[in-house]
PDB file of C-alpha atoms in Angstrom:
ATOM      1  CA  ASP A 206     -90.779 -30.493 -78.016  1.00  0.00           C
ATOM      2  CA  VAL A 207     -94.211 -30.544 -76.472  1.00  0.00           C
ATOM      3  CA  LYS A 208     -96.655 -32.526 -78.480  1.00  0.00           C
ATOM      4  CA  VAL A 209    -100.395 -32.051 -78.194  1.00  0.00           C
ATOM      5  CA  THR A 210    -102.324 -34.418 -80.417  1.00  0.00           C
ATOM      6  CA  GLN A 211    -105.969 -34.161 -81.311  1.00  0.00           C
ATOM      7  CA  SER A 212    -107.434 -37.392 -82.582  1.00  0.00           C
ATOM      8  CA  SER A 213    -109.521 -36.033 -85.448  1.00  0.00           C
ATOM      9  CA  ARG A 214    -108.688 -33.132 -87.761  1.00  0.00           C
ATOM     10  CA  TYR A 215    -112.060 -33.122 -89.515  1.00  0.00           C
ATOM     11  CA  LEU A 216    -115.424 -34.488 -88.408  1.00  0.00           C
ATOM     12  CA  VAL A 217    -118.900 -34.278 -89.897  1.00  0.00           C
ATOM     13  CA  LYS A 218    -121.768 -35.175 -87.586  1.00  0.00           C
ATOM     14  CA  ARG A 219    -125.537 -34.932 -87.640  1.00  0.00           C
ATOM     15  CA  THR A 220    -127.683 -32.905 -85.273  1.00  0.00           C
ATOM     16  CA  GLY A 221    -128.356 -34.835 -82.085  1.00  0.00           C
ATOM     17  CA  GLU A 222    -125.335 -37.119 -82.351  1.00  0.00           C
ATOM     18  CA  LYS A 223    -122.940 -37.534 -79.448  1.00  0.00           C
ATOM     19  CA  VAL A 224    -119.464 -36.338 -80.340  1.00  0.00           C
ATOM     20  CA  PHE A 225    -116.149 -37.098 -78.643  1.00  0.00           C
ATOM     21  CA  LEU A 226    -113.046 -34.999 -79.271  1.00  0.00           C
ATOM     22  CA  GLU A 227    -109.883 -36.482 -77.838  1.00  0.00           C
ATOM     23  CA  CYS A 228    -106.671 -34.716 -76.877  1.00  0.00           C
ATOM     24  CA  VAL A 229    -103.399 -36.203 -75.638  1.00  0.00           C
ATOM     25  CA  GLN A 230    -100.266 -34.391 -74.445  1.00  0.00           C
ATOM     26  CA  ASP A 231     -96.889 -35.973 -73.851  1.00  0.00           C
ATOM     27  CA  MET A 232     -95.199 -33.505 -71.474  1.00  0.00           C
ATOM     28  CA  ASP A 233     -96.814 -34.338 -68.152  1.00  0.00           C
ATOM     29  CA  HIS A 234     -98.544 -30.946 -68.004  1.00  0.00           C
ATOM     30  CA  GLU A 235    -100.967 -30.337 -65.147  1.00  0.00           C
ATOM     31  CA  ASN A 236    -103.301 -27.996 -67.018  1.00  0.00           C
ATOM     32  CA  MET A 237    -105.322 -28.786 -70.100  1.00  0.00           C
ATOM     33  CA  PHE A 238    -107.849 -26.665 -71.957  1.00  0.00           C
ATOM     34  CA  TRP A 239    -110.473 -26.821 -74.653  1.00  0.00           C
ATOM     35  CA  TYR A 240    -111.039 -23.695 -76.737  1.00  0.00           C
ATOM     36  CA  ARG A 241    -113.412 -22.980 -79.555  1.00  0.00           C
ATOM     37  CA  GLN A 242    -112.219 -20.749 -82.418  1.00  0.00           C
ATOM     38  CA  ASP A 243    -114.685 -18.818 -84.571  1.00  0.00           C
ATOM     39  CA  PRO A 244    -113.884 -15.966 -87.007  1.00  0.00           C
ATOM     40  CA  GLY A 245    -114.150 -12.582 -85.325  1.00  0.00           C
ATOM     41  CA  LEU A 246    -114.600 -14.120 -81.885  1.00  0.00           C
ATOM     42  CA  GLY A 247    -111.080 -15.281 -81.135  1.00  0.00           C
ATOM     43  CA  LEU A 248    -110.453 -18.241 -78.882  1.00  0.00           C
ATOM     44  CA  ARG A 249    -113.145 -18.859 -76.306  1.00  0.00           C
ATOM     45  CA  LEU A 250    -112.560 -21.186 -73.373  1.00  0.00           C
ATOM     46  CA  ILE A 251    -115.040 -24.040 -73.007  1.00  0.00           C
ATOM     47  CA  TYR A 252    -113.578 -26.031 -70.101  1.00  0.00           C
ATOM     48  CA  PHE A 253    -110.244 -26.557 -68.443  1.00  0.00           C
ATOM     49  CA  SER A 254    -108.694 -29.036 -66.045  1.00  0.00           C
ATOM     50  CA  TYR A 255    -105.827 -28.540 -63.624  1.00  0.00           C
ATOM     51  CA  ASP A 256    -105.585 -32.144 -62.436  1.00  0.00           C
ATOM     52  CA  VAL A 257    -106.896 -35.627 -63.088  1.00  0.00           C
ATOM     53  CA  LYS A 258    -110.675 -35.830 -62.546  1.00  0.00           C
ATOM     54  CA  MET A 259    -110.788 -32.051 -61.928  1.00  0.00           C
ATOM     55  CA  LYS A 260    -112.587 -29.708 -64.282  1.00  0.00           C
ATOM     56  CA  GLU A 261    -113.739 -26.122 -64.334  1.00  0.00           C
ATOM     57  CA  LYS A 262    -116.123 -24.302 -66.608  1.00  0.00           C
ATOM     58  CA  GLY A 263    -114.748 -21.723 -68.941  1.00  0.00           C
ATOM     59  CA  ASP A 264    -116.665 -18.928 -70.599  1.00  0.00           C
ATOM     60  CA  ILE A 265    -118.933 -21.003 -72.876  1.00  0.00           C
ATOM     61  CA  PRO A 266    -119.529 -24.426 -71.268  1.00  0.00           C
ATOM     62  CA  GLU A 267    -123.179 -24.820 -72.282  1.00  0.00           C
ATOM     63  CA  GLY A 268    -123.745 -27.882 -74.424  1.00  0.00           C
ATOM     64  CA  TYR A 269    -120.359 -29.391 -73.594  1.00  0.00           C
ATOM     65  CA  SER A 270    -118.842 -31.670 -70.979  1.00  0.00           C
ATOM     66  CA  VAL A 271    -115.300 -32.939 -70.409  1.00  0.00           C
ATOM     67  CA  SER A 272    -113.505 -35.934 -68.993  1.00  0.00           C
ATOM     68  CA  ARG A 273    -109.995 -36.238 -67.587  1.00  0.00           C
ATOM     69  CA  GLU A 274    -109.380 -39.768 -66.355  1.00  0.00           C
ATOM     70  CA  LYS A 275    -105.642 -39.708 -67.026  1.00  0.00           C
ATOM     71  CA  LYS A 276    -103.207 -36.820 -66.778  1.00  0.00           C
ATOM     72  CA  GLU A 277    -102.253 -36.936 -70.439  1.00  0.00           C
ATOM     73  CA  ARG A 278    -105.763 -37.131 -71.900  1.00  0.00           C
ATOM     74  CA  PHE A 279    -108.545 -34.543 -71.931  1.00  0.00           C
ATOM     75  CA  SER A 280    -111.751 -35.262 -73.811  1.00  0.00           C
ATOM     76  CA  LEU A 281    -114.455 -32.859 -74.939  1.00  0.00           C
ATOM     77  CA  ILE A 282    -117.956 -34.277 -75.270  1.00  0.00           C
ATOM     78  CA  LEU A 283    -120.916 -32.838 -77.113  1.00  0.00           C
ATOM     79  CA  GLU A 284    -123.870 -34.763 -75.673  1.00  0.00           C
ATOM     80  CA  SER A 285    -126.236 -33.786 -78.473  1.00  0.00           C
ATOM     81  CA  ALA A 286    -124.549 -31.886 -81.277  1.00  0.00           C
ATOM     82  CA  SER A 287    -126.273 -28.833 -82.695  1.00  0.00           C
ATOM     83  CA  THR A 288    -125.540 -26.781 -85.806  1.00  0.00           C
ATOM     84  CA  ASN A 289    -124.306 -23.841 -83.719  1.00  0.00           C
ATOM     85  CA  GLN A 290    -121.501 -26.070 -82.461  1.00  0.00           C
ATOM     86  CA  THR A 291    -119.973 -26.162 -85.934  1.00  0.00           C
ATOM     87  CA  SER A 292    -116.527 -24.737 -85.253  1.00  0.00           C
ATOM     88  CA  MET A 293    -112.793 -25.310 -84.892  1.00  0.00           C
ATOM     89  CA  TYR A 294    -111.931 -26.867 -81.532  1.00  0.00           C
ATOM     90  CA  LEU A 295    -108.452 -26.409 -80.117  1.00  0.00           C
ATOM     91  CA  CYS A 296    -106.984 -28.359 -77.228  1.00  0.00           C
ATOM     92  CA  ALA A 297    -104.036 -26.971 -75.266  1.00  0.00           C
ATOM     93  CA  SER A 298    -101.848 -27.890 -72.329  1.00  0.00           C
ATOM     94  CA  SER A 299     -99.664 -25.729 -70.127  1.00  0.00           C
ATOM     95  CA  LEU A 300     -97.120 -25.974 -67.360  1.00  0.00           C
ATOM     96  CA  LYS A 301     -96.064 -22.444 -66.431  1.00  0.00           C
ATOM     97  CA  GLY A 302     -98.360 -20.174 -68.358  1.00  0.00           C
ATOM     98  CA  GLU A 303     -97.471 -20.844 -71.995  1.00  0.00           C
ATOM     99  CA  LEU A 304    -100.163 -22.726 -73.853  1.00  0.00           C
ATOM    100  CA  PHE A 305     -99.195 -25.468 -76.295  1.00  0.00           C
ATOM    101  CA  PHE A 306    -101.962 -26.075 -78.791  1.00  0.00           C
ATOM    102  CA  GLY A 307    -102.969 -29.083 -80.828  1.00  0.00           C
ATOM    103  CA  GLU A 308    -103.604 -28.866 -84.571  1.00  0.00           C
ATOM    104  CA  GLY A 309    -107.323 -28.406 -84.042  1.00  0.00           C
ATOM    105  CA  SER A 310    -110.430 -30.408 -84.869  1.00  0.00           C
ATOM    106  CA  ARG A 311    -112.823 -28.881 -87.371  1.00  0.00           C
ATOM    107  CA  LEU A 312    -116.333 -30.072 -86.575  1.00  0.00           C
ATOM    108  CA  THR A 313    -119.260 -29.629 -88.928  1.00  0.00           C
ATOM    109  CA  VAL A 314    -122.729 -30.414 -87.602  1.00  0.00           C
ATOM    110  CA  LEU A 315    -125.362 -30.904 -90.287  1.00  0.00           C
TER     111      LEU A 315
ATOM    112  CA  GLY B 186    -114.640 -11.747 -65.415  1.00  0.00           C
ATOM    113  CA  GLU B 187    -111.870 -10.590 -67.671  1.00  0.00           C
ATOM    114  CA  ASN B 188    -112.701  -9.075 -71.062  1.00  0.00           C
ATOM    115  CA  VAL B 189    -110.062  -8.407 -73.723  1.00  0.00           C
ATOM    116  CA  GLU B 190    -110.665  -6.171 -76.726  1.00  0.00           C
ATOM    117  CA  GLN B 191    -108.272  -6.182 -79.693  1.00  0.00           C
ATOM    118  CA  HIS B 192    -107.873  -3.693 -82.544  1.00  0.00           C
ATOM    119  CA  PRO B 193    -107.696  -3.557 -85.477  1.00  0.00           C
ATOM    120  CA  SER B 194    -109.406  -6.689 -86.742  1.00  0.00           C
ATOM    121  CA  THR B 195    -107.416  -6.533 -89.982  1.00  0.00           C
ATOM    122  CA  LEU B 196    -104.193  -4.727 -90.816  1.00  0.00           C
ATOM    123  CA  SER B 197    -102.392  -4.453 -94.140  1.00  0.00           C
ATOM    124  CA  VAL B 198     -98.858  -3.082 -94.297  1.00  0.00           C
ATOM    125  CA  GLN B 199     -96.162  -2.850 -96.916  1.00  0.00           C
ATOM    126  CA  GLU B 200     -93.132  -5.062 -96.446  1.00  0.00           C
ATOM    127  CA  GLY B 201     -90.580  -3.229 -94.327  1.00  0.00           C
ATOM    128  CA  ASP B 202     -93.137  -1.051 -92.560  1.00  0.00           C
ATOM    129  CA  SER B 203     -94.071  -1.404 -88.894  1.00  0.00           C
ATOM    130  CA  ALA B 204     -97.285  -2.931 -87.557  1.00  0.00           C
ATOM    131  CA  VAL B 205     -98.969  -2.191 -84.246  1.00  0.00           C
ATOM    132  CA  ILE B 206    -101.802  -4.178 -82.671  1.00  0.00           C
ATOM    133  CA  LYS B 207    -103.503  -2.918 -79.529  1.00  0.00           C
ATOM    134  CA  CYS B 208    -105.427  -4.648 -76.752  1.00  0.00           C
ATOM    135  CA  THR B 209    -107.293  -3.450 -73.692  1.00  0.00           C
ATOM    136  CA  TYR B 210    -108.294  -5.538 -70.703  1.00  0.00           C
ATOM    137  CA  SER B 211    -110.859  -5.023 -67.973  1.00  0.00           C
ATOM    138  CA  ASP B 212    -109.536  -6.837 -64.874  1.00  0.00           C
ATOM    139  CA  SER B 213    -106.963  -4.741 -63.072  1.00  0.00           C
ATOM    140  CA  ALA B 214    -105.753  -7.910 -61.294  1.00  0.00           C
ATOM    141  CA  SER B 215    -104.523  -9.433 -64.575  1.00  0.00           C
ATOM    142  CA  ASN B 216    -100.754  -9.764 -64.552  1.00  0.00           C
ATOM    143  CA  TYR B 217     -99.760 -11.901 -67.538  1.00  0.00           C
ATOM    144  CA  PHE B 218    -100.167 -10.826 -71.173  1.00  0.00           C
ATOM    145  CA  PRO B 219     -99.036 -13.152 -73.958  1.00  0.00           C
ATOM    146  CA  TRP B 220     -99.273 -12.799 -77.722  1.00  0.00           C
ATOM    147  CA  TYR B 221     -99.916 -15.767 -79.991  1.00  0.00           C
ATOM    148  CA  LYS B 222     -99.370 -16.037 -83.752  1.00  0.00           C
ATOM    149  CA  GLN B 223    -101.443 -18.379 -85.885  1.00  0.00           C
ATOM    150  CA  GLU B 224    -100.319 -18.965 -89.457  1.00  0.00           C
ATOM    151  CA  LEU B 225    -102.871 -20.172 -91.960  1.00  0.00           C
ATOM    152  CA  GLY B 226    -103.895 -23.744 -91.211  1.00  0.00           C
ATOM    153  CA  LYS B 227    -101.580 -24.042 -88.230  1.00  0.00           C
ATOM    154  CA  ARG B 228    -101.864 -23.977 -84.465  1.00  0.00           C
ATOM    155  CA  PRO B 229    -101.417 -20.769 -82.425  1.00  0.00           C
ATOM    156  CA  GLN B 230     -97.930 -20.376 -80.983  1.00  0.00           C
ATOM    157  CA  LEU B 231     -96.582 -18.039 -78.329  1.00  0.00           C
ATOM    158  CA  ILE B 232     -94.341 -15.333 -79.762  1.00  0.00           C
ATOM    159  CA  ILE B 233     -93.814 -13.018 -76.805  1.00  0.00           C
ATOM    160  CA  ASP B 234     -95.281 -12.322 -73.384  1.00  0.00           C
ATOM    161  CA  ILE B 235     -95.033  -9.691 -70.671  1.00  0.00           C
ATOM    162  CA  ARG B 236     -95.803  -9.628 -66.974  1.00  0.00           C
ATOM    163  CA  SER B 237     -97.217  -6.704 -65.070  1.00  0.00           C
ATOM    164  CA  ASN B 238     -93.964  -5.827 -63.342  1.00  0.00           C
ATOM    165  CA  VAL B 239     -92.408  -4.929 -66.703  1.00  0.00           C
ATOM    166  CA  GLY B 240     -93.323  -2.059 -69.032  1.00  0.00           C
ATOM    167  CA  GLU B 241     -91.697  -3.268 -72.235  1.00  0.00           C
ATOM    168  CA  LYS B 242     -90.106  -6.391 -73.641  1.00  0.00           C
ATOM    169  CA  LYS B 243     -88.295  -6.914 -76.945  1.00  0.00           C
ATOM    170  CA  ASP B 244     -87.298  -9.936 -78.961  1.00  0.00           C
ATOM    171  CA  GLN B 245     -85.579  -9.070 -82.235  1.00  0.00           C
ATOM    172  CA  ARG B 246     -88.227  -7.439 -84.466  1.00  0.00           C
ATOM    173  CA  ILE B 247     -91.115  -7.795 -82.049  1.00  0.00           C
ATOM    174  CA  ALA B 248     -91.821  -5.874 -78.875  1.00  0.00           C
ATOM    175  CA  VAL B 249     -94.680  -5.632 -76.416  1.00  0.00           C
ATOM    176  CA  THR B 250     -95.529  -2.637 -74.239  1.00  0.00           C
ATOM    177  CA  LEU B 251     -97.814  -2.576 -71.223  1.00  0.00           C
ATOM    178  CA  ASN B 252     -99.591   0.366 -69.621  1.00  0.00           C
ATOM    179  CA  LYS B 253    -101.135  -0.913 -66.393  1.00  0.00           C
ATOM    180  CA  THR B 254    -102.757   2.391 -65.512  1.00  0.00           C
ATOM    181  CA  ALA B 255    -104.659   2.511 -68.787  1.00  0.00           C
ATOM    182  CA  LYS B 256    -105.069  -1.294 -68.878  1.00  0.00           C
ATOM    183  CA  HIS B 257    -103.761  -1.701 -72.376  1.00  0.00           C
ATOM    184  CA  PHE B 258    -100.891  -3.480 -74.069  1.00  0.00           C
ATOM    185  CA  SER B 259     -99.595  -3.472 -77.618  1.00  0.00           C
ATOM    186  CA  LEU B 260     -97.595  -5.617 -80.018  1.00  0.00           C
ATOM    187  CA  HIS B 261     -95.097  -3.876 -82.271  1.00  0.00           C
ATOM    188  CA  ILE B 262     -93.526  -5.572 -85.273  1.00  0.00           C
ATOM    189  CA  THR B 263     -90.780  -3.671 -87.083  1.00  0.00           C
ATOM    190  CA  GLU B 264     -89.412  -4.279 -90.573  1.00  0.00           C
ATOM    191  CA  THR B 265     -92.309  -6.543 -91.436  1.00  0.00           C
ATOM    192  CA  GLN B 266     -91.740  -9.481 -93.768  1.00  0.00           C
ATOM    193  CA  PRO B 267     -94.194 -11.635 -95.746  1.00  0.00           C
ATOM    194  CA  GLU B 268     -93.773 -14.447 -93.216  1.00  0.00           C
ATOM    195  CA  ASP B 269     -95.232 -12.155 -90.554  1.00  0.00           C
ATOM    196  CA  SER B 270     -98.610 -12.525 -92.288  1.00  0.00           C
ATOM    197  CA  ALA B 271    -100.823 -14.392 -89.827  1.00  0.00           C
ATOM    198  CA  VAL B 272    -103.546 -13.949 -87.241  1.00  0.00           C
ATOM    199  CA  TYR B 273    -102.297 -12.476 -83.979  1.00  0.00           C
ATOM    200  CA  PHE B 274    -104.105 -12.948 -80.671  1.00  0.00           C
ATOM    201  CA  CYS B 275    -103.513 -11.061 -77.451  1.00  0.00           C
ATOM    202  CA  ALA B 276    -104.564 -12.539 -74.115  1.00  0.00           C
ATOM    203  CA  ALA B 277    -104.699 -11.733 -70.414  1.00  0.00           C
ATOM    204  CA  ARG B 278    -104.679 -13.795 -67.264  1.00  0.00           C
ATOM    205  CA  GLY B 279    -105.355 -12.920 -63.653  1.00  0.00           C
ATOM    206  CA  GLU B 280    -102.896 -13.436 -60.839  1.00  0.00           C
ATOM    207  CA  TYR B 281    -104.622 -16.457 -59.365  1.00  0.00           C
ATOM    208  CA  GLY B 282    -106.221 -17.871 -62.450  1.00  0.00           C
ATOM    209  CA  ASN B 283    -105.289 -20.672 -64.769  1.00  0.00           C
ATOM    210  CA  LYS B 284    -107.228 -19.475 -67.731  1.00  0.00           C
ATOM    211  CA  LEU B 285    -106.256 -17.079 -70.472  1.00  0.00           C
ATOM    212  CA  VAL B 286    -108.876 -14.794 -71.995  1.00  0.00           C
ATOM    213  CA  PHE B 287    -108.140 -14.028 -75.647  1.00  0.00           C
ATOM    214  CA  GLY B 288    -108.899 -11.080 -77.843  1.00  0.00           C
ATOM    215  CA  ALA B 289    -110.789 -11.571 -81.115  1.00  0.00           C
ATOM    216  CA  GLY B 290    -107.620 -11.604 -83.206  1.00  0.00           C
ATOM    217  CA  THR B 291    -105.987  -9.398 -85.854  1.00  0.00           C
ATOM    218  CA  ILE B 292    -105.367 -10.571 -89.409  1.00  0.00           C
ATOM    219  CA  LEU B 293    -102.039  -9.073 -90.483  1.00  0.00           C
ATOM    220  CA  ARG B 294    -101.204  -9.009 -94.180  1.00  0.00           C
ATOM    221  CA  VAL B 295     -97.738  -7.964 -95.263  1.00  0.00           C
ATOM    222  CA  LYS B 296     -97.672  -6.974 -98.916  1.00  0.00           C
ATOM    223  CA  SER B 297     -94.446  -7.441-100.848  1.00  0.00           C
TER     224      SER B 297
END
């Protein structure tokens, strides 16, 4: 079974803090993704990566950056957290189309 | 870029009835259309998908249909059961793209 692990299930941060969300997959998948899930808006793509050190912007990249130094790890970074970044963040990996999601990280920014 | 619209946003059905969720997409080059199910508090998981060279695909009680001309696809669940209650997301992906664009989701409630 594919396993996608997100390091933190719940985080509470203050406005202006730097936030790191970590994601690790164990199936040697080339592609990794970060989505944001908000009620009524579905899953919106923030960034994705199709190889080590490669990244591409998704539909809502503003306020976020990513890092992929190793194939199995894809990190989402909020340089200066804001209240409108309070959300559920889902990491996923894929090999041939099907996405395998992590459990999600619920971030609250106060 | 691709835009996916999904309807209805919520759907309540009686156990044993059928449920239909519809999606439309904007990019005629899209060729892959998966459906994901997300149970409460859990991660989304793929339940069925269809590619543009196929008009219909079935897997037990679930089926997906695709109308490329009209640029819409639908999920059909027959003989619904309480465990079908979840949020369902449709998605679309272009031929040369890596990224899936998701619809806003449908909350399905199956009443017993």
